[in-house]
Every structure is written in structure tokens, then in C-alpha cells.
Amino acid sequence: MGSNLEDEGYWNRSGRAFNFDDDNEDIDLKSLDINVDSGSIEGGGGGILNDDTISEASFDNTASSYNLSIKSLISDEELKLLLDEQSMDDNMIPKGMKPEEELKLLRRQIQNTLYTPSPMATARKLLQGKIVSFEVFKSLQDKQQLLDAVIEIGCPGDSLLSVILFLDKTLNCKDFHDMLKKRPKALQHYLQYLSQRHVDEAIDLLKDLGKYNEAMLLEFQTVLRLQSMPERKAKLQAMMSHCANNRVCQLYQQILHAAMKLFALVESERNSLNNMVDVNSSPVEVLYACCAKNTNWKDPDITQIISPYRLCNDQHISAGQFDWTALNERARSQAYADLQHIFEQVPTWHPIKQKQFHINISLELAVIRLHDMGAPASVIYMFLSNMSSASEKLELAKRVKCTKAIIDALTALKDVPQLLQIRESLPDRSEEQFYCDNAIKNVQTKRWTTDSIKLKL
């Protein structure tokens, strides 16, 4: 104890303190032989560590040489870990800090390293965007509390994911999965991460958790990205057998079965469909190609492999999707006569078997689409004539400028003044003018008959 006081007294009694800025005396650098490659400093005399009593002020650079390598003090691996920890520490010691403050900071860092901090305090640091170390959380209970704190405080997704990845790295598979099962939010973030980075691991995790339907859908998405048709078929066949053994719902099994049929059709009929489809074509795109190749809409043969009706049945394409696809393809091909066979069908239950117009999409949408594609007025009139509401028919007919449909709507509304106004705007002796004259006569005749009946009553 006395020696320490004497040493401190030496520095206090020294008539001149050490100053880095003091340039009155030059340091003889030539007397030092610095070997960069070996990591050693060669000088004279005894080594620095040989005599603890020698002071820095009396150090003689001209003494006999010695070798001191940093590798003899710390291994390369430990040095790298030390540098990494220092670079990641957000509590760097700033320059000019007082010794008392520096001591407090160092004690706090050591405490955070040796003792487990509060999970909520760590979560708050993550919420503030600070870098923290999770290695101090050793036990399973501490790790659970850390994850719960991060979820409770509402940390961003990247902070939550960093904690989850730490748990994945330090826990066994069973404990890790059990922890995720009880925390759906953490499970969702982890699955999202795996689905983007490690799809196979995401599929395996879903299967381990008993989520076979979700695993099947994710695996099906990966299969659809394969460009090789044989590889796709092999994967789908393996999925079919796996789904049957793992309680995958019937709907998903139907999707797989339909995909197998679609790939087989594309593979065998690509040339006959004029290469309009490929391995990445959707069922609706294949339907469009089949509509383009179909030559008999009046009496369709559903036994043909490229029959649009057969394809809809195999691929579970809805009636609305079929109507919209067939309408667009036939209109684009200007095969307007086929639209009557597509939408005017013979009901099997009707005794007289009269054709009835039937469409599974909005009539307004169909009319506007045909008008935009330049369909003839007669084709547009066929669709407008099947609208039941006279007021709606009148508004839509004016929009697409279908004169006959306008006259029909005004006739149904018994609006003679409007009919007379329409007649004056039509060309003389035109077909539409004659049609309007007949409509006016019918409205007036019905009105006269109705009025006569009212008078008799």
C-alpha cells in the first residue's frame, strides 16, 4: 500500500508532466526497429514486461532488443471476436470523457455482459433502433420473456425477426417450434422470412406444425416456378401422393389434379393451339386458345381434348369466366355469329325446347365491351333486347348509340313524345324510321284500346 502511495507521489512531485504535444525533444525513431509483418517491435535492453518497476519516463530506447508479438497474447479468433464486439457496441467511449464517467460506462458494459438485463429494457432499446446483444439471455425462460417483451411492446418486424433468428440458433427444434405455436405473430414473421429465403424450410416447418394445407399451397407455388415440364409433372405427382396421406382438404387435391391435366394438355396440344400457350399459361389463357381453335359452337363436341367446354369442366373454370373469355375471343376474331350459339341455349327441361338467352356476367358489362371492340349494332341489340328493365335499357342504349334498343325502351315506357322526337332525327325512309313509326302506332293503339276499356267500365 505504501509503494502505491510513493508511486503516486512521484508523479505529483515530478517537475514536468508528460505531454503528447511537447515537441521540445525529438524521439529517435531510428532506434526502434518496427517489424510490421511479424507484429513485433524490436528495441534494446530488457523487455517491457521483465521489470515492473521501470517507469515510462526512464525507458531507454537504446537498450538491447526484444521481441513482443500480439499473437503471443491473444489468438486470432479471440482478437476477431473482440474487434467485432467493439464495432457493434453503441456505447463507445467518447474522447475527452472524465475518468469517473468512463469508469461508470465500463462498469455498465461489464454488467450488461455478465448479468441478464430486463427483457422489457432490451425491447425498448430495439424499439429505439439501438444495437443490443442477445447472448446474455441464456435460459429458456429468459428467451421466452425476451420474445414476449418484443411482441408486447410492438417492435418493428426486423427487430422481432432478429430475436426469432436468435432463438432459432440457440434453441432445439422442439422448444423453438413450441414457442412459435403459442405466438402466432412471431410464427407469421418467421414463415414470411423462410418463404422468401428458404422455401423448403418453410414447407417443412408448416408440415411439422400440422398445417398441411398451407404447406401444400406454398409447395404448389414453387412448382409453378419450374420451367421444365417433366420436372413439374414429377413434383406434382409426388405432391398428389403426399396430400392423400396427410389430410389435405379435397379442394386442394382437386387443384393439383386439374394442374396435372392442364400441363398434359399444353404438352400434347401446344402445336395444334398455334403455340398460343406454354408451360406458364393459366387455365383461362388456355381456354382463350381453345376458343380460338373451336370451329363448331352450334353443336360442340365435348369429347375433344381442346374443347372449351371440356376444359372448363376439367379445370373447374366458372361459367362467368367462360362467358367473358368466349365473348372477348369471338369478338376479337369478329366471329359474331357464334355469340348467338354461345349465349342462346336450349334448356333440357323445357318441353318445347325453345332457345333462351342466358349469360353469367353483367349484361351492361357485355354490351359496353362489345361496343368498345366495334361490334355491329345488330349484335349489341341482341344483348340489349334481353334486358328486363326498360329504364336501364334506355340509358345503356343511349350510351352505346343503339337506335332500335332506344325505340324499344321508349315503347315499353309508352313515351310517345320522345318517340316522335327520335323519329325526326332519323334519316327519311330508313329502316330505323319505319321501325320507329311502327312503334309509335303500337303505343297509340294500345293507349286507345286501354282508354276505351276504361270508358266502358
Short mmCIF file of C-alpha atoms in Angstrom, two decimals:
data_model
loop_
_atom_site.label_atom_id
_atom_site.label_comp_id
_atom_site.label_asym_id
_atom_site.label_seq_id
_atom_site.Cartn_x
_atom_site.Cartn_y
_atom_site.Cartn_z
CA MET A 1 0.00 0.00 0.00
CA GLY A 2 2.88 2.29 0.83
CA SER A 3 4.58 1.62 -2.50
CA ASN A 4 1.50 2.71 -4.36
CA LEU A 5 1.38 5.98 -2.49
CA GLU A 6 5.02 6.54 -3.17
CA ASP A 7 4.46 5.93 -6.87
CA GLU A 8 1.61 8.42 -6.91
CA GLY A 9 3.80 10.86 -5.05
CA TYR A 10 6.42 10.50 -7.71
CA TRP A 11 4.06 11.71 -10.38
CA ASN A 12 2.86 14.55 -8.17
CA ARG A 13 6.45 15.63 -7.38
CA SER A 14 7.58 15.45 -10.96
CA GLY A 15 8.62 18.84 -12.12
CA ARG A 16 7.39 18.12 -15.61
CA ALA A 17 4.35 16.14 -16.70
CA PHE A 18 4.22 14.05 -19.87
CA ASN A 19 2.62 15.91 -22.78
CA PHE A 20 1.85 14.46 -26.23
CA ASP A 21 2.06 17.92 -27.70
CA ASP A 22 5.52 18.57 -26.30
CA ASP A 23 7.87 18.65 -29.24
CA ASN A 24 10.94 20.12 -27.48
CA GLU A 25 12.63 16.76 -27.50
CA ASP A 26 12.74 14.62 -30.63
CA ILE A 27 12.11 10.92 -30.40
CA ASP A 28 14.74 8.87 -32.11
CA LEU A 29 12.55 6.66 -34.31
CA LYS A 30 15.53 5.14 -35.99
CA SER A 31 16.46 3.46 -32.73
CA LEU A 32 13.22 1.46 -32.97
CA ASP A 33 13.03 -1.38 -35.44
CA ILE A 34 9.32 -1.93 -36.17
CA ASN A 35 8.61 -5.20 -37.92
CA VAL A 36 5.09 -4.88 -39.37
CA ASP A 37 4.97 -8.35 -40.87
CA SER A 38 5.77 -10.14 -37.63
CA GLY A 39 3.67 -7.82 -35.49
CA SER A 40 6.65 -7.15 -33.14
CA ILE A 41 8.62 -4.14 -32.00
CA GLU A 42 12.33 -4.61 -31.67
CA GLY A 43 14.33 -2.30 -29.45
CA GLY A 44 17.01 -2.61 -26.88
CA GLY A 45 17.56 -3.84 -23.35
CA GLY A 46 15.24 -5.94 -21.31
CA GLY A 47 11.60 -6.41 -22.27
CA ILE A 48 8.97 -4.07 -21.07
CA LEU A 49 7.30 -6.84 -19.12
CA ASN A 50 10.51 -8.01 -17.46
CA ASP A 51 10.68 -5.29 -14.84
CA ASP A 52 7.51 -3.88 -13.34
CA THR A 53 9.38 -1.13 -11.51
CA ILE A 54 10.74 0.64 -14.55
CA SER A 55 8.89 3.82 -15.41
CA GLU A 56 7.86 5.06 -18.82
CA ALA A 57 9.83 8.27 -18.31
CA SER A 58 13.09 6.37 -17.83
CA PHE A 59 12.54 3.91 -20.66
CA ASP A 60 15.69 3.62 -22.73
CA ASN A 61 15.07 3.09 -26.42
CA THR A 62 18.69 2.21 -26.97
CA ALA A 63 18.58 -0.85 -24.75
CA SER A 64 19.07 -4.34 -26.07
CA SER A 65 16.45 -5.64 -28.49
CA TYR A 66 13.43 -7.76 -27.55
CA ASN A 67 10.52 -9.45 -29.41
CA LEU A 68 6.86 -8.90 -28.42
CA SER A 69 4.14 -10.35 -30.73
CA ILE A 70 0.41 -9.73 -30.30
CA LYS A 71 -0.22 -13.35 -31.29
CA SER A 72 1.53 -14.42 -28.09
CA LEU A 73 -1.04 -12.51 -26.06
CA ILE A 74 -4.34 -13.36 -27.86
CA SER A 75 -5.38 -15.77 -30.59
CA ASP A 76 -6.60 -14.60 -33.99
CA GLU A 77 -10.11 -15.89 -33.35
CA GLU A 78 -10.40 -14.13 -29.99
CA LEU A 79 -9.00 -10.93 -31.48
CA LYS A 80 -11.58 -11.01 -34.27
CA LEU A 81 -14.41 -11.55 -31.78
CA LEU A 82 -13.14 -8.70 -29.67
CA LEU A 83 -12.98 -6.33 -32.62
CA ASP A 84 -16.44 -7.36 -33.78
CA GLU A 85 -17.92 -6.72 -30.33
CA GLN A 86 -16.28 -3.33 -30.15
CA SER A 87 -17.55 -2.37 -33.59
CA MET A 88 -21.11 -3.37 -32.66
CA ASP A 89 -21.12 -1.63 -29.30
CA ASP A 90 -23.19 1.53 -29.38
CA ASN A 91 -21.73 2.73 -26.10
CA MET A 92 -18.37 3.77 -27.45
CA ILE A 93 -16.22 5.84 -25.07
CA PRO A 94 -16.13 9.37 -26.47
CA LYS A 95 -12.97 11.41 -26.44
CA GLY A 96 -12.49 13.80 -23.59
CA MET A 97 -14.64 11.82 -21.14
CA LYS A 98 -13.73 12.25 -17.48
CA PRO A 99 -12.19 9.22 -15.71
CA GLU A 100 -15.18 8.95 -13.35
CA GLU A 101 -17.67 8.88 -16.24
CA GLU A 102 -15.51 6.43 -18.18
CA LEU A 103 -15.42 4.13 -15.16
CA LYS A 104 -19.20 4.21 -14.83
CA LEU A 105 -19.60 3.41 -18.53
CA LEU A 106 -17.18 0.50 -18.35
CA ARG A 107 -18.93 -0.89 -15.27
CA ARG A 108 -22.27 -0.66 -17.04
CA GLN A 109 -20.92 -2.54 -20.07
CA ILE A 110 -19.47 -5.27 -17.88
CA GLN A 111 -22.75 -5.55 -16.00
CA ASN A 112 -24.70 -5.93 -19.25
CA THR A 113 -22.27 -8.65 -20.31
CA LEU A 114 -22.26 -10.66 -17.10
CA TYR A 115 -25.86 -10.21 -15.95
CA THR A 116 -29.13 -10.74 -17.83
CA PRO A 117 -30.79 -7.36 -18.44
CA SER A 118 -34.52 -6.78 -18.22
CA PRO A 119 -36.32 -8.18 -21.32
CA MET A 120 -38.51 -5.09 -21.45
CA ALA A 121 -35.47 -2.80 -21.30
CA THR A 122 -33.90 -4.73 -24.16
CA ALA A 123 -37.15 -4.47 -26.14
CA ARG A 124 -37.20 -0.71 -25.62
CA LYS A 125 -33.66 -0.46 -26.97
CA LEU A 126 -34.73 -2.40 -30.06
CA LEU A 127 -37.70 -0.10 -30.44
CA GLN A 128 -35.32 2.86 -30.39
CA GLY A 129 -33.18 1.30 -33.10
CA LYS A 130 -30.23 0.53 -30.84
CA ILE A 131 -27.97 -2.49 -31.28
CA VAL A 132 -28.22 -4.95 -28.42
CA SER A 133 -26.70 -8.32 -27.64
CA PHE A 134 -28.97 -11.32 -27.07
CA GLU A 135 -26.21 -13.64 -25.88
CA VAL A 136 -26.82 -12.72 -22.24
CA PHE A 137 -30.21 -14.44 -22.38
CA LYS A 138 -29.18 -18.00 -21.54
CA SER A 139 -32.13 -19.89 -20.09
CA LEU A 140 -35.29 -20.92 -21.91
CA GLN A 141 -37.38 -18.76 -19.59
CA ASP A 142 -35.26 -15.68 -20.29
CA LYS A 143 -35.60 -16.20 -24.03
CA GLN A 144 -39.36 -16.62 -23.77
CA GLN A 145 -39.64 -13.42 -21.77
CA LEU A 146 -37.50 -11.59 -24.33
CA LEU A 147 -39.75 -12.70 -27.20
CA ASP A 148 -42.90 -11.79 -25.26
CA ALA A 149 -41.50 -8.36 -24.43
CA VAL A 150 -40.64 -7.63 -28.05
CA ILE A 151 -44.15 -8.68 -29.16
CA GLU A 152 -45.87 -6.77 -26.34
CA ILE A 153 -44.03 -3.51 -26.90
CA GLY A 154 -44.71 -3.64 -30.66
CA CYS A 155 -41.19 -3.67 -32.05
CA PRO A 156 -40.77 -3.41 -35.83
CA GLY A 157 -40.70 -6.57 -37.90
CA ASP A 158 -36.94 -6.57 -38.36
CA SER A 159 -36.35 -6.35 -34.60
CA LEU A 160 -38.82 -9.15 -33.94
CA LEU A 161 -37.22 -11.24 -36.65
CA SER A 162 -33.74 -10.72 -35.15
CA VAL A 163 -34.97 -12.13 -31.84
CA ILE A 164 -36.65 -15.06 -33.59
CA LEU A 165 -33.49 -15.91 -35.51
CA PHE A 166 -31.53 -15.78 -32.26
CA LEU A 167 -33.96 -18.25 -30.70
CA ASP A 168 -33.76 -20.49 -33.76
CA LYS A 169 -29.98 -20.53 -33.42
CA THR A 170 -29.82 -21.21 -29.68
CA LEU A 171 -32.82 -23.49 -29.04
CA ASN A 172 -33.51 -27.06 -30.00
CA CYS A 173 -36.13 -27.67 -32.67
CA LYS A 174 -38.90 -28.81 -30.33
CA ASP A 175 -38.62 -25.90 -27.88
CA PHE A 176 -38.38 -23.43 -30.74
CA HIS A 177 -41.47 -24.76 -32.51
CA ASP A 178 -43.44 -24.93 -29.26
CA MET A 179 -42.59 -21.30 -28.60
CA LEU A 180 -43.75 -20.25 -32.08
CA LYS A 181 -47.01 -22.22 -31.82
CA LYS A 182 -48.08 -20.18 -28.81
CA ARG A 183 -47.17 -16.87 -30.51
CA PRO A 184 -48.91 -16.56 -33.90
CA LYS A 185 -47.39 -13.16 -34.66
CA ALA A 186 -43.85 -14.48 -34.27
CA LEU A 187 -44.73 -17.55 -36.33
CA GLN A 188 -46.13 -15.39 -39.12
CA HIS A 189 -42.96 -13.27 -39.31
CA TYR A 190 -40.72 -16.33 -39.30
CA LEU A 191 -42.71 -18.10 -42.01
CA GLN A 192 -42.66 -14.96 -44.14
CA TYR A 193 -38.89 -14.83 -43.78
CA LEU A 194 -38.47 -18.51 -44.67
CA SER A 195 -40.84 -18.32 -47.65
CA GLN A 196 -38.62 -15.63 -49.18
CA ARG A 197 -35.20 -17.03 -48.24
CA HIS A 198 -35.56 -20.75 -47.54
CA VAL A 199 -38.78 -22.08 -49.07
CA ASP A 200 -38.03 -25.74 -48.36
CA GLU A 201 -37.54 -24.98 -44.68
CA ALA A 202 -40.83 -23.08 -44.61
CA ILE A 203 -42.63 -26.06 -46.13
CA ASP A 204 -41.06 -28.46 -43.62
CA LEU A 205 -41.96 -26.17 -40.72
CA LEU A 206 -45.59 -25.97 -41.83
CA LYS A 207 -45.73 -29.73 -42.05
CA ASP A 208 -44.17 -30.11 -38.60
CA LEU A 209 -46.80 -27.74 -37.23
CA GLY A 210 -49.57 -29.78 -38.84
CA LYS A 211 -50.51 -27.03 -41.31
CA TYR A 212 -50.66 -29.36 -44.33
CA ASN A 213 -52.94 -27.15 -46.44
CA GLU A 214 -50.65 -24.12 -46.12
CA ALA A 215 -47.62 -26.31 -46.84
CA MET A 216 -49.30 -27.67 -49.97
CA LEU A 217 -50.12 -24.19 -51.29
CA LEU A 218 -46.56 -22.94 -50.73
CA GLU A 219 -45.09 -26.03 -52.37
CA PHE A 220 -47.51 -25.65 -55.28
CA GLN A 221 -46.28 -22.09 -55.83
CA THR A 222 -42.70 -23.32 -56.02
CA VAL A 223 -43.68 -26.00 -58.54
CA LEU A 224 -45.32 -23.40 -60.78
CA ARG A 225 -41.99 -21.58 -60.98
CA LEU A 226 -40.29 -24.60 -62.55
CA GLN A 227 -39.69 -24.16 -66.27
CA SER A 228 -39.23 -27.82 -67.08
CA MET A 229 -42.50 -29.61 -67.86
CA PRO A 230 -41.24 -33.12 -66.85
CA GLU A 231 -39.94 -31.74 -63.57
CA ARG A 232 -43.28 -30.08 -62.88
CA LYS A 233 -45.17 -33.28 -63.54
CA ALA A 234 -42.86 -35.30 -61.30
CA LYS A 235 -43.22 -32.80 -58.46
CA LEU A 236 -47.00 -32.71 -58.83
CA GLN A 237 -47.25 -36.48 -58.75
CA ALA A 238 -45.19 -36.58 -55.57
CA MET A 239 -47.43 -33.89 -54.07
CA MET A 240 -50.55 -35.84 -55.01
CA SER A 241 -49.43 -38.92 -53.12
CA HIS A 242 -48.25 -36.82 -50.17
CA CYS A 243 -51.51 -34.87 -49.95
CA ALA A 244 -53.57 -38.05 -49.88
CA ASN A 245 -51.60 -39.27 -46.86
CA ASN A 246 -51.58 -36.01 -44.88
CA ARG A 247 -55.20 -34.91 -44.60
CA VAL A 248 -55.03 -32.15 -47.20
CA CYS A 249 -58.53 -30.89 -47.98
CA GLN A 250 -60.34 -32.19 -51.04
CA LEU A 251 -60.37 -28.80 -52.77
CA TYR A 252 -56.57 -28.60 -52.82
CA GLN A 253 -56.33 -32.12 -54.16
CA GLN A 254 -58.69 -31.10 -56.98
CA ILE A 255 -56.39 -28.16 -57.77
CA LEU A 256 -53.41 -30.50 -58.09
CA HIS A 257 -55.38 -32.90 -60.27
CA ALA A 258 -56.52 -30.06 -62.52
CA ALA A 259 -52.94 -28.79 -62.82
CA MET A 260 -51.79 -32.24 -63.95
CA LYS A 261 -54.45 -32.27 -66.69
CA LEU A 262 -53.60 -28.74 -67.79
CA PHE A 263 -49.88 -29.48 -68.16
CA ALA A 264 -50.67 -32.65 -70.09
CA LEU A 265 -52.92 -30.69 -72.48
CA VAL A 266 -50.33 -27.98 -73.04
CA GLU A 267 -47.60 -30.53 -73.61
CA SER A 268 -49.57 -32.54 -76.17
CA GLU A 269 -51.60 -29.81 -77.93
CA ARG A 270 -49.21 -26.87 -78.00
CA ASN A 271 -48.69 -27.16 -81.74
CA SER A 272 -52.39 -27.56 -82.52
CA LEU A 273 -53.08 -24.41 -80.49
CA ASN A 274 -50.62 -22.46 -82.67
CA ASN A 275 -48.17 -22.12 -79.77
CA MET A 276 -50.52 -19.67 -78.07
CA VAL A 277 -49.83 -21.37 -74.73
CA ASP A 278 -46.74 -22.51 -72.87
CA VAL A 279 -45.73 -24.04 -69.56
CA ASN A 280 -46.59 -20.82 -67.69
CA SER A 281 -50.08 -20.34 -69.20
CA SER A 282 -53.00 -20.12 -66.79
CA PRO A 283 -56.22 -22.14 -67.27
CA VAL A 284 -58.05 -19.04 -68.58
CA GLU A 285 -55.27 -18.38 -71.10
CA VAL A 286 -55.53 -21.97 -72.32
CA LEU A 287 -59.32 -21.53 -72.52
CA TYR A 288 -58.86 -18.47 -74.74
CA ALA A 289 -56.64 -20.51 -77.08
CA CYS A 290 -59.19 -23.33 -77.16
CA CYS A 291 -61.98 -20.87 -78.00
CA ALA A 292 -59.89 -19.60 -80.91
CA LYS A 293 -59.47 -23.15 -82.28
CA ASN A 294 -63.05 -24.30 -81.74
CA THR A 295 -64.90 -24.44 -85.07
CA ASN A 296 -68.31 -25.77 -84.02
CA TRP A 297 -70.19 -23.71 -81.45
CA LYS A 298 -73.63 -24.82 -82.59
CA ASP A 299 -73.13 -28.49 -81.71
CA PRO A 300 -69.94 -28.58 -79.61
CA ASP A 301 -68.09 -31.87 -79.19
CA ILE A 302 -67.00 -32.11 -75.57
CA THR A 303 -65.01 -35.27 -76.24
CA GLN A 304 -62.27 -33.29 -77.98
CA ILE A 305 -59.31 -32.57 -75.74
CA ILE A 306 -59.24 -28.89 -76.80
CA SER A 307 -62.99 -28.37 -76.40
CA PRO A 308 -63.60 -25.19 -74.37
CA TYR A 309 -66.47 -26.84 -72.53
CA ARG A 310 -64.39 -29.87 -71.59
CA LEU A 311 -61.55 -27.65 -70.44
CA CYS A 312 -63.91 -25.68 -68.18
CA ASN A 313 -65.10 -28.91 -66.62
CA ASP A 314 -61.58 -30.28 -66.06
CA GLN A 315 -60.14 -27.03 -64.71
CA HIS A 316 -63.21 -26.00 -62.70
CA ILE A 317 -63.50 -22.73 -64.60
CA SER A 318 -66.62 -20.85 -63.59
CA ALA A 319 -69.44 -20.08 -66.01
CA GLY A 320 -68.76 -16.35 -65.68
CA GLN A 321 -65.09 -16.80 -66.63
CA PHE A 322 -66.10 -18.90 -69.62
CA ASP A 323 -68.67 -16.35 -70.86
CA TRP A 324 -66.26 -13.43 -70.54
CA THR A 325 -63.39 -15.29 -72.24
CA ALA A 326 -65.55 -16.59 -75.10
CA LEU A 327 -67.15 -13.14 -75.60
CA ASN A 328 -63.78 -11.43 -75.89
CA GLU A 329 -62.19 -14.05 -78.13
CA ARG A 330 -65.13 -14.29 -80.57
CA ALA A 331 -65.47 -10.50 -80.72
CA ARG A 332 -61.75 -10.08 -81.34
CA SER A 333 -61.95 -12.71 -84.09
CA GLN A 334 -65.07 -10.93 -85.43
CA ALA A 335 -66.97 -14.22 -85.29
CA TYR A 336 -70.13 -12.54 -84.02
CA ALA A 337 -72.46 -15.24 -85.30
CA ASP A 338 -71.02 -17.66 -82.73
CA LEU A 339 -72.15 -15.42 -79.87
CA GLN A 340 -75.75 -16.40 -80.52
CA HIS A 341 -74.88 -20.10 -80.19
CA ILE A 342 -72.89 -19.45 -77.03
CA PHE A 343 -75.48 -17.41 -75.18
CA GLU A 344 -78.76 -18.71 -76.64
CA GLN A 345 -79.05 -22.20 -75.27
CA VAL A 346 -81.74 -24.86 -75.34
CA PRO A 347 -82.86 -25.83 -71.81
CA THR A 348 -83.16 -29.58 -71.38
CA TRP A 349 -86.12 -29.28 -69.01
CA HIS A 350 -88.30 -27.27 -71.41
CA PRO A 351 -90.84 -29.46 -73.28
CA ILE A 352 -90.80 -27.37 -76.46
CA LYS A 353 -87.04 -26.82 -76.21
CA GLN A 354 -87.07 -23.18 -77.19
CA LYS A 355 -83.79 -21.33 -77.07
CA GLN A 356 -83.31 -18.92 -74.22
CA PHE A 357 -80.73 -16.23 -73.81
CA HIS A 358 -78.53 -16.94 -70.81
CA ILE A 359 -75.40 -15.09 -69.69
CA ASN A 360 -73.42 -15.38 -66.44
CA ILE A 361 -71.89 -11.92 -66.50
CA SER A 362 -73.42 -8.48 -66.31
CA LEU A 363 -75.36 -7.58 -69.45
CA GLU A 364 -74.23 -3.99 -69.10
CA LEU A 365 -70.59 -5.09 -68.96
CA ALA A 366 -71.03 -7.31 -72.04
CA VAL A 367 -72.71 -4.55 -74.05
CA ILE A 368 -70.07 -1.97 -73.22
CA ARG A 369 -67.30 -4.44 -74.05
CA LEU A 370 -68.83 -5.28 -77.44
CA HIS A 371 -69.27 -1.58 -78.20
CA ASP A 372 -65.64 -0.86 -77.30
CA MET A 373 -64.48 -3.68 -79.60
CA GLY A 374 -66.50 -2.33 -82.54
CA ALA A 375 -69.22 -4.95 -82.68
CA PRO A 376 -72.09 -4.34 -85.17
CA ALA A 377 -75.27 -2.71 -83.89
CA SER A 378 -77.24 -5.90 -84.55
CA VAL A 379 -75.02 -7.86 -82.15
CA ILE A 380 -75.27 -5.19 -79.47
CA TYR A 381 -79.04 -5.09 -79.98
CA MET A 382 -79.24 -8.83 -79.33
CA PHE A 383 -77.81 -8.32 -75.85
CA LEU A 384 -79.79 -5.14 -75.13
CA SER A 385 -83.06 -6.76 -76.13
CA ASN A 386 -82.64 -9.22 -73.25
CA MET A 387 -82.60 -6.54 -70.57
CA SER A 388 -85.74 -6.63 -68.46
CA SER A 389 -85.67 -3.08 -67.10
CA ALA A 390 -86.85 -0.57 -69.71
CA SER A 391 -85.29 2.42 -67.95
CA GLU A 392 -81.91 0.70 -67.63
CA LYS A 393 -82.13 -0.43 -71.25
CA LEU A 394 -82.86 3.12 -72.39
CA GLU A 395 -79.89 4.58 -70.51
CA LEU A 396 -77.48 1.90 -71.77
CA ALA A 397 -78.81 2.04 -75.34
CA LYS A 398 -78.21 5.79 -75.45
CA ARG A 399 -74.71 5.23 -74.15
CA VAL A 400 -73.80 2.80 -76.95
CA LYS A 401 -75.99 4.62 -79.52
CA CYS A 402 -78.18 1.64 -80.41
CA THR A 403 -81.28 3.26 -82.00
CA LYS A 404 -83.51 0.17 -82.12
CA ALA A 405 -82.93 -0.54 -78.45
CA ILE A 406 -83.74 3.10 -77.64
CA ILE A 407 -87.04 2.80 -79.55
CA ASP A 408 -87.87 -0.46 -77.74
CA ALA A 409 -87.22 1.11 -74.34
CA LEU A 410 -89.35 4.18 -75.14
CA THR A 411 -92.10 1.91 -76.43
CA ALA A 412 -92.07 -0.05 -73.19
CA LEU A 413 -92.25 3.23 -71.29
CA LYS A 414 -95.06 4.49 -73.64
CA ASP A 415 -93.21 7.74 -74.14
CA VAL A 416 -94.74 8.98 -77.43
CA PRO A 417 -93.22 12.50 -77.34
CA GLN A 418 -89.73 11.02 -77.08
CA LEU A 419 -90.51 8.59 -79.90
CA LEU A 420 -91.68 11.43 -82.12
CA GLN A 421 -88.51 13.34 -81.33
CA ILE A 422 -86.39 10.32 -82.19
CA ARG A 423 -88.29 9.85 -85.49
CA GLU A 424 -87.49 13.40 -86.59
CA SER A 425 -83.79 12.79 -86.12
CA LEU A 426 -83.71 9.62 -88.24
CA PRO A 427 -82.98 9.62 -91.99
CA ASP A 428 -86.09 9.62 -94.18
CA ARG A 429 -87.30 6.25 -95.37
CA SER A 430 -84.61 4.49 -93.39
CA GLU A 431 -85.17 1.13 -91.76
CA GLU A 432 -84.90 2.70 -88.33
CA GLN A 433 -87.54 5.34 -89.21
CA PHE A 434 -90.01 2.67 -90.32
CA TYR A 435 -89.26 0.77 -87.11
CA CYS A 436 -89.98 3.91 -85.08
CA ASP A 437 -93.27 4.56 -86.98
CA ASN A 438 -94.49 1.07 -86.14
CA ALA A 439 -93.54 1.58 -82.51
CA ILE A 440 -95.50 4.84 -82.34
CA LYS A 441 -98.56 3.18 -83.90
CA ASN A 442 -98.37 0.30 -81.43
CA VAL A 443 -98.15 2.65 -78.47
CA GLN A 444 -101.07 4.78 -79.71
CA THR A 445 -103.20 1.72 -80.50
CA LYS A 446 -102.62 0.23 -77.07
CA ARG A 447 -103.39 3.56 -75.44
CA TRP A 448 -106.66 3.92 -77.43
CA THR A 449 -107.70 0.38 -76.54
CA THR A 450 -106.92 0.91 -72.89
CA ASP A 451 -108.82 4.19 -72.79
CA SER A 452 -111.88 2.55 -74.43
CA ILE A 453 -111.92 -0.19 -71.87
CA LYS A 454 -111.78 2.37 -69.06
CA LEU A 455 -114.76 4.28 -70.56
CA LYS A 456 -116.89 1.15 -70.80
CA LEU A 457 -116.17 0.30 -67.20
#
